[in-house]
Amino acid sequence: MPSLARYLPLAATLLVAPLTFAWGANMVPIASLAADAPHHATVEVARASDGLFYADVPVNGRKIHFLIDTGANVMMLTEADAKRVGIALRDVRYGGHVATASGRAAMAWTRVERVELAGRTMSDVRAGVVAHGLEVSLLGQNMLSKLGSVTIEGDTLRMD
């Protein structure tokens, strides 16, 4: 029986080649991967000048600017972003509260129909809508955990 080891370089090339994207130093903005990318793409995001990582992610077909927040349990939307993706704010009930950088703020639970991230499409995603005090929407653990891994090395956040 022939050794499989001699086929590994070819297999690796076939598996990786379709997932190779170029932008700057092999950096790919998430937004460019959402609809056109192969499934389970590897995405690298450069650290912004404020030291954080941001991504423009399609939510219900509209690109939303998110802070990638590994400390947030769920995706949190600003009211403005919630409106942009079609959430009727008159129908949400602000029954909870969250701590924001600006202090305590009212929060409501909702569901987002579709989120596209790193070549994957997630449906019926739980999200919070924050009434005030949130300057940018947060991409939290309920989205990040659907990816293989999320790692930070130097000034690069990598999602596999």
Coordinates of N, CA and C in Angstrom, one line a residue:
M1 N 0.9 -1.2 0.0 CA 0.0 0.0 0.0 C 0.9 1.2 0.0
P2 N 0.7 2.2 -0.9 CA 1.5 3.4 -1.0 C 1.3 4.3 0.2
S3 N 2.4 5.0 0.6 CA 2.3 5.9 1.7 C 1.5 7.1 1.3
L4 N 0.6 7.5 2.2 CA -0.2 8.7 2.0 C 0.6 10.0 2.2
A5 N 1.7 9.9 2.9 CA 2.5 11.1 3.2 C 3.0 11.8 1.9
R6 N 3.2 11.0 0.8 CA 3.7 11.7 -0.4 C 2.6 12.5 -1.1
Y7 N 1.3 12.3 -0.7 CA 0.2 13.0 -1.3 C -0.2 14.3 -0.4
L8 N 0.3 14.4 0.8 CA 0.0 15.5 1.6 C 0.2 16.9 1.0
P9 N 1.4 17.1 0.4 CA 1.6 18.5 -0.2 C 0.5 18.8 -1.2
L10 N 0.2 17.8 -2.1 CA -0.8 18.1 -3.1 C -2.2 18.3 -2.4
A11 N -2.5 17.5 -1.4 CA -3.8 17.7 -0.7 C -3.9 19.1 -0.1
A12 N -2.8 19.5 0.6 CA -2.7 20.8 1.2 C -2.9 21.9 0.2
T13 N -2.3 21.8 -1.0 CA -2.4 22.8 -2.0 C -3.9 22.9 -2.5
L14 N -4.5 21.7 -2.7 CA -5.9 21.7 -3.2 C -6.8 22.3 -2.1
L15 N -6.6 22.1 -0.9 CA -7.5 22.6 0.2 C -7.3 24.1 0.4
V16 N -6.0 24.5 0.4 CA -5.7 25.9 0.8 C -5.9 26.8 -0.4
A17 N -5.5 26.4 -1.6 CA -5.5 27.3 -2.7 C -6.9 28.1 -2.9
P18 N -8.0 27.4 -2.8 CA -9.3 28.1 -3.0 C -9.5 29.1 -1.9
L19 N -8.9 29.0 -0.8 CA -9.1 29.9 0.4 C -8.1 31.0 0.5
T20 N -7.2 31.2 -0.5 CA -6.2 32.2 -0.5 C -6.7 33.5 -1.0
F21 N -6.6 34.5 -0.2 CA -7.0 35.9 -0.6 C -5.9 36.8 -0.4
A22 N -5.8 37.9 -1.2 CA -4.7 38.8 -1.0 C -5.2 40.2 -0.8
W23 N -4.7 40.9 0.2 CA -5.0 42.3 0.4 C -3.9 42.8 1.3
G24 N -3.1 43.7 0.8 CA -2.0 44.2 1.5 C -1.1 43.0 1.9
A25 N -0.8 42.8 3.1 CA 0.1 41.7 3.5 C -0.8 40.5 3.9
N26 N -1.5 40.0 2.9 CA -2.4 38.8 3.1 C -3.6 39.1 4.1
M27 N -3.9 40.4 4.2 CA -5.1 40.8 5.0 C -6.3 40.8 4.2
V28 N -7.4 40.4 4.7 CA -8.7 40.4 3.9 C -9.8 41.0 4.8
P29 N -10.4 42.1 4.3 CA -11.5 42.6 5.1 C -12.7 41.6 5.1
I30 N -13.3 41.4 6.2 CA -14.4 40.4 6.3 C -15.5 40.8 5.4
A31 N -15.8 42.0 5.2 CA -16.9 42.4 4.3 C -16.8 41.8 2.9
S32 N -15.5 41.7 2.4 CA -15.3 41.2 1.1 C -15.5 39.7 1.0
L33 N -15.5 39.1 2.1 CA -15.6 37.6 2.1 C -17.1 37.1 2.2
A34 N -17.9 37.9 2.7 CA -19.3 37.5 3.1 C -20.0 36.7 2.0
A35 N -20.3 37.3 0.9 CA -21.2 36.7 -0.1 C -20.4 35.8 -1.1
D36 N -19.2 36.2 -1.4 CA -18.5 35.5 -2.5 C -17.5 34.5 -2.0
A37 N -17.2 34.4 -0.7 CA -16.1 33.5 -0.3 C -16.5 32.1 -0.2
P38 N -15.5 31.2 -0.4 CA -15.8 29.8 -0.1 C -16.2 29.6 1.3
H39 N -16.8 28.5 1.6 CA -17.2 28.2 3.0 C -16.0 28.1 3.9
H40 N -16.1 28.5 5.1 CA -15.1 28.4 6.1 C -13.7 29.0 5.7
A41 N -13.8 30.2 5.3 CA -12.6 31.0 4.9 C -11.8 31.4 6.1
T42 N -10.5 31.6 5.9 CA -9.7 32.1 6.9 C -9.6 33.6 6.7
V43 N -9.8 34.4 7.7 CA -9.9 35.9 7.6 C -8.9 36.5 8.6
E44 N -8.1 37.5 8.1 CA -7.2 38.2 9.0 C -7.7 39.7 9.0
V45 N -7.7 40.2 10.2 CA -8.1 41.6 10.3 C -7.0 42.4 11.0
A46 N -6.6 43.5 10.5 CA -5.5 44.3 11.0 C -6.0 45.1 12.2
R47 N -5.2 45.3 13.2 CA -5.5 46.2 14.4 C -5.7 47.6 13.9
A48 N -6.8 48.3 14.4 CA -7.0 49.7 14.0 C -6.1 50.6 14.8
S49 N -6.0 51.8 14.5 CA -5.1 52.8 15.2 C -5.5 52.9 16.7
D50 N -6.7 52.6 17.0 CA -7.1 52.7 18.5 C -6.8 51.5 19.2
G51 N -6.1 50.5 18.6 CA -5.7 49.3 19.2 C -6.8 48.2 19.2
L52 N -7.9 48.4 18.6 CA -9.0 47.4 18.6 C -9.2 46.8 17.1
F53 N -10.0 45.8 17.0 CA -10.3 45.2 15.7 C -11.7 45.4 15.3
Y54 N -11.9 45.8 14.1 CA -13.2 46.2 13.5 C -13.4 45.4 12.2
A55 N -14.7 45.1 11.9 CA -15.1 44.5 10.7 C -16.4 45.0 10.2
D56 N -16.6 45.1 8.9 CA -17.9 45.4 8.3 C -18.5 44.1 7.9
V57 N -19.6 43.8 8.5 CA -20.2 42.5 8.3 C -21.7 42.6 7.8
P58 N -22.0 41.9 6.8 CA -23.4 42.0 6.3 C -24.4 41.3 7.3
V59 N -25.4 42.1 7.7 CA -26.5 41.7 8.6 C -27.8 42.0 7.9
N60 N -28.5 40.9 7.6 CA -29.8 41.1 6.8 C -29.5 41.9 5.5
G61 N -28.4 41.6 4.9 CA -28.0 42.2 3.7 C -27.4 43.6 3.7
R62 N -27.3 44.2 4.9 CA -26.8 45.6 5.1 C -25.5 45.5 5.9
K63 N -24.4 46.1 5.4 CA -23.1 46.1 6.1 C -23.2 46.9 7.3
I64 N -22.8 46.3 8.4 CA -22.7 46.9 9.7 C -21.3 46.9 10.2
H65 N -20.9 48.1 10.7 CA -19.5 48.2 11.3 C -19.5 47.7 12.7
F66 N -18.7 46.6 13.0 CA -18.7 46.0 14.3 C -17.3 46.1 14.9
L67 N -17.2 46.3 16.2 CA -16.1 46.0 17.0 C -16.0 44.5 17.3
I68 N -15.0 43.8 17.0 CA -14.9 42.4 17.3 C -14.5 42.4 18.8
D69 N -15.5 41.9 19.6 CA -15.4 41.9 21.0 C -15.5 40.5 21.6
T70 N -14.3 40.0 21.9 CA -14.3 38.6 22.5 C -14.8 38.6 23.9
G71 N -15.0 39.7 24.5 CA -15.6 39.8 25.9 C -17.1 39.9 25.9
A72 N -17.7 40.1 24.8 CA -19.2 40.2 24.7 C -19.8 38.9 24.5
N73 N -20.8 38.5 25.3 CA -21.4 37.2 25.1 C -22.2 37.1 23.8
V74 N -22.9 38.1 23.4 CA -23.7 38.1 22.2 C -23.5 39.3 21.4
M75 N -24.0 39.2 20.2 CA -23.9 40.4 19.3 C -24.8 41.5 19.9
M76 N -24.3 42.7 19.9 CA -25.0 43.8 20.4 C -25.1 44.9 19.3
L77 N -26.3 45.4 19.0 CA -26.4 46.4 18.0 C -26.8 47.8 18.6
T78 N -26.3 48.8 18.0 CA -26.7 50.1 18.4 C -28.1 50.3 17.9
E79 N -28.9 51.2 18.4 CA -30.2 51.4 17.8 C -30.2 51.8 16.3
A80 N -29.2 52.6 16.0 CA -29.1 53.0 14.5 C -28.9 51.8 13.7
D81 N -28.0 50.9 14.1 CA -27.7 49.7 13.3 C -28.9 48.8 13.3
A82 N -29.6 48.7 14.4 CA -30.8 47.8 14.5 C -31.8 48.3 13.4
K83 N -32.0 49.6 13.3 CA -32.9 50.2 12.4 C -32.4 49.8 10.9
R84 N -31.1 50.0 10.7 CA -30.6 49.7 9.4 C -30.8 48.3 8.9
V85 N -30.9 47.3 9.8 CA -31.1 45.9 9.4 C -32.5 45.5 9.5
G86 N -33.4 46.5 9.7 CA -34.8 46.2 9.6 C -35.5 45.8 10.9
I87 N -34.9 46.0 12.1 CA -35.5 45.7 13.3 C -36.4 46.9 13.7
A88 N -37.7 46.6 13.9 CA -38.7 47.6 14.3 C -38.5 47.9 15.8
L89 N -37.9 49.0 16.1 CA -37.7 49.4 17.5 C -38.9 49.6 18.3
R90 N -40.0 49.9 17.6 CA -41.3 50.1 18.3 C -41.8 48.8 18.9
D91 N -41.2 47.6 18.3 CA -41.7 46.3 18.8 C -40.8 45.7 19.9
V92 N -39.6 46.3 20.1 CA -38.7 45.7 21.1 C -39.0 46.3 22.5
R93 N -38.8 45.5 23.5 CA -39.0 45.9 24.9 C -37.7 46.0 25.6
Y94 N -37.4 47.2 26.1 CA -36.1 47.4 26.8 C -36.3 47.0 28.2
G95 N -36.2 45.6 28.5 CA -36.4 45.1 29.8 C -35.2 44.8 30.6
G96 N -34.0 44.8 29.9 CA -32.8 44.5 30.5 C -31.8 45.7 30.5
H97 N -30.7 45.5 31.1 CA -29.7 46.5 31.2 C -28.3 45.9 30.9
V98 N -27.4 46.7 30.4 CA -26.0 46.3 30.1 C -25.1 47.4 30.6
A99 N -23.9 47.1 30.9 CA -22.9 48.1 31.3 C -22.1 48.4 30.0
T100 N -22.1 49.7 29.7 CA -21.3 50.2 28.5 C -20.2 51.1 29.0
A101 N -19.4 51.5 28.1 CA -18.3 52.5 28.4 C -18.9 53.8 29.0
S102 N -20.1 54.1 28.6 CA -20.8 55.3 29.1 C -21.7 55.1 30.3
G103 N -21.7 53.9 30.8 CA -22.5 53.6 32.0 C -23.6 52.6 31.7
R104 N -24.5 52.5 32.5 CA -25.6 51.5 32.4 C -26.6 51.9 31.3
A105 N -27.0 51.0 30.5 CA -28.0 51.4 29.4 C -29.1 50.3 29.3
A106 N -30.2 50.7 28.9 CA -31.3 49.8 28.6 C -31.0 48.9 27.4
M107 N -31.5 47.7 27.5 CA -31.2 46.7 26.4 C -32.4 45.9 26.1
A108 N -32.6 45.5 24.9 CA -33.7 44.6 24.5 C -33.2 43.5 23.7
W109 N -33.8 42.3 23.8 CA -33.4 41.1 23.1 C -34.2 41.1 21.8
T110 N -33.5 40.6 20.7 CA -34.2 40.5 19.4 C -33.5 39.3 18.7
R111 N -34.0 39.0 17.5 CA -33.4 38.0 16.6 C -33.0 38.7 15.3
V112 N -31.9 38.3 14.7 CA -31.4 38.8 13.4 C -31.6 37.7 12.4
E113 N -32.2 38.0 11.3 CA -32.5 36.9 10.4 C -31.3 36.3 9.8
R114 N -30.3 37.1 9.4 CA -29.1 36.5 8.7 C -27.8 37.4 8.9
V115 N -26.8 36.7 9.2 CA -25.4 37.3 9.4 C -24.4 36.5 8.5
E116 N -23.7 37.2 7.7 CA -22.6 36.6 6.9 C -21.3 36.9 7.4
L117 N -20.5 35.9 7.8 CA -19.2 36.1 8.4 C -18.2 35.1 7.9
A118 N -17.1 35.5 7.3 CA -16.0 34.7 6.9 C -16.5 33.5 6.1
G119 N -17.3 33.7 5.1 CA -17.7 32.7 4.2 C -18.8 31.8 4.8
R120 N -19.4 32.2 5.9 CA -20.5 31.4 6.5 C -21.7 32.3 6.6
T121 N -22.9 31.7 6.6 CA -24.1 32.4 6.8 C -24.8 31.8 8.0
M122 N -25.1 32.6 9.0 CA -25.8 32.2 10.2 C -27.2 32.8 10.2
S123 N -28.2 32.0 10.5 CA -29.6 32.4 10.5 C -30.1 32.4 11.9
D124 N -31.1 33.3 12.1 CA -31.9 33.4 13.4 C -30.9 33.6 14.6
V125 N -30.1 34.7 14.5 CA -29.1 34.9 15.5 C -29.6 35.8 16.6
R126 N -29.4 35.4 17.8 CA -29.8 36.3 19.0 C -28.9 37.5 19.1
A127 N -29.5 38.6 19.3 CA -28.8 39.9 19.5 C -29.5 40.8 20.5
G128 N -28.7 41.7 21.0 CA -29.2 42.7 21.9 C -29.2 44.0 21.2
V129 N -30.2 44.9 21.5 CA -30.2 46.3 21.0 C -30.0 47.2 22.2
V130 N -29.0 48.0 22.2 CA -28.7 48.9 23.3 C -29.3 50.3 23.0
A131 N -30.1 50.8 23.9 CA -30.8 52.0 23.8 C -29.9 53.2 23.6
H132 N -28.8 53.3 24.4 CA -27.9 54.4 24.3 C -26.6 54.0 24.9
G133 N -25.5 54.8 24.6 CA -24.2 54.5 25.3 C -23.3 53.5 24.6
L134 N -23.8 53.0 23.5 CA -22.9 52.1 22.7 C -22.6 52.8 21.4
E135 N -21.3 53.1 21.2 CA -20.9 53.9 20.0 C -20.8 53.0 18.7
V136 N -20.5 51.7 18.9 CA -20.4 50.9 17.7 C -21.0 49.5 18.1
S137 N -21.6 48.8 17.2 CA -22.1 47.5 17.4 C -21.0 46.5 17.7
L138 N -21.3 45.5 18.5 CA -20.3 44.5 19.0 C -20.6 43.2 18.4
L139 N -19.5 42.6 17.8 CA -19.6 41.2 17.3 C -19.1 40.3 18.5
G140 N -20.0 39.6 19.1 CA -19.7 38.9 20.3 C -19.5 37.4 20.1
Q141 N -19.4 36.7 21.3 CA -19.1 35.3 21.3 C -20.1 34.4 20.6
N142 N -21.4 34.8 20.6 CA -22.4 33.9 19.9 C -22.1 33.9 18.4
M143 N -21.4 34.8 17.8 CA -21.0 34.8 16.4 C -19.6 34.2 16.3
L144 N -18.7 34.7 17.1 CA -17.3 34.2 17.0 C -17.2 32.7 17.3
S145 N -18.0 32.2 18.1 CA -18.0 30.7 18.5 C -18.4 29.9 17.3
K146 N -19.0 30.4 16.3 CA -19.5 29.7 15.1 C -18.3 29.5 14.1
L147 N -17.2 30.2 14.4 CA -16.0 30.0 13.6 C -15.1 29.0 14.2
G148 N -14.2 28.5 13.5 CA -13.3 27.4 14.1 C -12.5 28.0 15.2
S149 N -11.7 29.0 15.0 CA -10.9 29.6 16.0 C -10.7 31.1 15.8
V150 N -10.5 31.8 16.9 CA -10.2 33.2 16.8 C -9.0 33.5 17.6
T151 N -7.9 34.0 16.9 CA -6.6 34.2 17.6 C -6.1 35.6 17.3
I152 N -5.3 36.1 18.2 CA -4.7 37.4 18.0 C -3.2 37.1 18.1
E153 N -2.5 37.6 17.1 CA -1.0 37.5 17.1 C -0.5 38.8 16.6
G154 N 0.2 39.5 17.6 CA 0.6 40.9 17.2 C -0.5 41.8 16.9
D155 N -0.5 42.4 15.7 CA -1.5 43.3 15.3 C -2.5 42.7 14.3
T156 N -2.6 41.4 14.4 CA -3.6 40.6 13.5 C -4.5 39.7 14.3
L157 N -5.8 39.9 14.0 CA -6.8 38.9 14.5 C -7.1 38.0 13.4
R158 N -7.1 36.7 13.7 CA -7.3 35.7 12.7 C -8.5 34.9 13.0
M159 N -9.4 34.7 12.1 CA -10.6 33.8 12.3 C -10.6 32.7 11.3
D160 N -10.6 31.5 11.8 CA -10.6 30.3 10.9 C -11.9 29.6 11.0

